[in-house]
PDB file of C-alpha atoms in Angstrom:
ATOM      1  CA  MET A   1      24.695 -59.881 -78.283  1.00 51.00           C
ATOM      2  CA  SER A   2      28.339 -59.754 -78.573  1.00 72.00           C
ATOM      3  CA  THR A   3      30.840 -62.019 -78.119  1.00 78.00           C
ATOM      4  CA  SER A   4      32.932 -60.116 -75.700  1.00 83.00           C
ATOM      5  CA  ARG A   5      30.319 -59.195 -73.280  1.00 79.00           C
ATOM      6  CA  ILE A   6      29.631 -63.293 -72.735  1.00 81.00           C
ATOM      7  CA  GLU A   7      33.648 -63.764 -72.479  1.00 83.00           C
ATOM      8  CA  ASP A   8      33.691 -60.668 -69.984  1.00 84.00           C
ATOM      9  CA  ALA A   9      30.880 -62.258 -68.135  1.00 84.00           C
ATOM     10  CA  MET A  10      32.557 -66.049 -68.151  1.00 83.00           C
ATOM     11  CA  ALA A  11      36.099 -64.385 -67.000  1.00 86.00           C
ATOM     12  CA  ARG A  12      34.077 -62.506 -64.192  1.00 86.00           C
ATOM     13  CA  ILE A  13      32.895 -65.862 -63.154  1.00 85.00           C
ATOM     14  CA  ASN A  14      36.245 -67.700 -63.330  1.00 84.00           C
ATOM     15  CA  THR A  15      37.838 -64.950 -61.417  1.00 87.00           C
ATOM     16  CA  ALA A  16      35.076 -65.456 -58.407  1.00 85.00           C
ATOM     17  CA  MET A  17      35.835 -69.238 -58.569  1.00 82.00           C
ATOM     18  CA  ALA A  18      39.569 -68.453 -58.254  1.00 86.00           C
ATOM     19  CA  ARG A  19      39.115 -66.508 -55.394  1.00 86.00           C
ATOM     20  CA  ILE A  20      36.722 -69.108 -53.660  1.00 83.00           C
ATOM     21  CA  ASP A  21      39.628 -71.790 -54.005  1.00 81.00           C
ATOM     22  CA  ALA A  22      41.913 -69.012 -52.430  1.00 84.00           C
ATOM     23  CA  ALA A  23      39.921 -68.345 -49.659  1.00 83.00           C
ATOM     24  CA  ARG A  24      39.389 -71.976 -49.164  1.00 80.00           C
ATOM     25  CA  ALA A  25      43.245 -72.565 -49.305  1.00 81.00           C
ATOM     26  CA  GLN A  26      43.853 -69.798 -47.152  1.00 80.00           C
ATOM     27  CA  ASP A  27      41.375 -71.130 -44.807  1.00 73.00           C
ATOM     28  CA  ALA A  28      42.822 -74.635 -44.400  1.00 70.00           C
ATOM     29  CA  SER A  29      46.359 -73.159 -44.009  1.00 71.00           C
ATOM     30  CA  SER A  30      45.160 -70.742 -41.417  1.00 67.00           C
ATOM     31  CA  LYS A  31      43.423 -73.834 -39.308  1.00 63.00           C
ATOM     32  CA  SER A  32      46.650 -74.916 -38.523  1.00 58.00           C
ATOM     33  CA  GLU A  33      47.772 -71.604 -36.583  1.00 55.00           C
ATOM     34  CA  ASN A  34      44.416 -72.324 -34.658  1.00 54.00           C
ATOM     35  CA  SER A  35      44.102 -69.199 -32.237  1.00 55.00           C
ATOM     36  CA  GLU A  36      40.947 -67.945 -30.950  1.00 55.00           C
ATOM     37  CA  ASN A  37      41.767 -64.149 -31.723  1.00 60.00           C
ATOM     38  CA  SER A  38      42.470 -64.729 -35.511  1.00 68.00           C
ATOM     39  CA  GLY A  39      39.565 -67.245 -35.585  1.00 72.00           C
ATOM     40  CA  SER A  40      37.332 -64.560 -35.234  1.00 81.00           C
ATOM     41  CA  ALA A  41      39.330 -62.116 -37.216  1.00 84.00           C
ATOM     42  CA  ARG A  42      39.284 -65.176 -40.248  1.00 84.00           C
ATOM     43  CA  VAL A  43      35.732 -65.420 -40.005  1.00 85.00           C
ATOM     44  CA  MET A  44      34.863 -61.799 -40.315  1.00 88.00           C
ATOM     45  CA  THR A  45      37.419 -61.910 -43.048  1.00 88.00           C
ATOM     46  CA  LEU A  46      35.768 -65.154 -44.807  1.00 89.00           C
ATOM     47  CA  VAL A  47      32.291 -63.597 -44.131  1.00 89.00           C
ATOM     48  CA  ASN A  48      33.235 -60.159 -45.982  1.00 91.00           C
ATOM     49  CA  ALA A  49      34.646 -62.104 -48.835  1.00 91.00           C
ATOM     50  CA  HIS A  50      31.645 -64.151 -49.300  1.00 91.00           C
ATOM     51  CA  GLU A  51      29.795 -61.356 -49.226  1.00 91.00           C
ATOM     52  CA  LYS A  52      31.617 -59.852 -52.192  1.00 91.00           C
ATOM     53  CA  LEU A  53      31.680 -62.719 -54.088  1.00 92.00           C
ATOM     54  CA  ARG A  54      27.691 -63.236 -53.880  1.00 90.00           C
ATOM     55  CA  GLU A  55      27.364 -59.799 -55.100  1.00 91.00           C
ATOM     56  CA  GLU A  56      29.821 -60.704 -57.727  1.00 91.00           C
ATOM     57  CA  VAL A  57      27.788 -63.996 -58.630  1.00 91.00           C
ATOM     58  CA  ALA A  58      24.496 -61.896 -58.584  1.00 90.00           C
ATOM     59  CA  ASP A  59      25.932 -59.671 -60.976  1.00 91.00           C
ATOM     60  CA  THR A  60      27.417 -61.787 -63.159  1.00 91.00           C
ATOM     61  CA  ILE A  61      23.959 -63.878 -63.183  1.00 90.00           C
ATOM     62  CA  GLY A  62      21.968 -60.728 -64.146  1.00 90.00           C
ATOM     63  CA  GLU A  63      24.376 -59.959 -67.174  1.00 91.00           C
ATOM     64  CA  LEU A  64      24.265 -63.915 -68.610  1.00 91.00           C
ATOM     65  CA  ASP A  65      20.291 -63.351 -68.156  1.00 90.00           C
ATOM     66  CA  ILE A  66      20.190 -60.433 -70.316  1.00 90.00           C
ATOM     67  CA  LEU A  67      22.697 -61.859 -72.786  1.00 90.00           C
ATOM     68  CA  ILE A  68      20.464 -64.999 -72.815  1.00 90.00           C
ATOM     69  CA  GLU A  69      17.375 -62.592 -73.389  1.00 90.00           C
ATOM     70  CA  GLU A  70      18.947 -60.730 -76.104  1.00 89.00           C
ATOM     71  CA  LEU A  71      19.988 -64.084 -78.051  1.00 89.00           C
ATOM     72  CA  GLU A  72      16.703 -65.333 -77.694  1.00 88.00           C
ATOM     73  CA  GLY A  73      14.614 -62.234 -78.661  1.00 80.00           C
TER      74      GLY A  73
END
């Protein structure tokens, strides 16, 4: 298994973690603007972001599984 594939997988994980941190920071700042209409829109935005991140993490874990299998095999 090439080092570049491992580095790419780690970069994707780090990017996903940065997105989580950004979403957390955005949520914390938007809580101060507490409004019912923006609240439900904010929830939908977070749900969509969560789903996208979940898919990216699942893909990355799959890639890591393949890398580990190749390194062990």
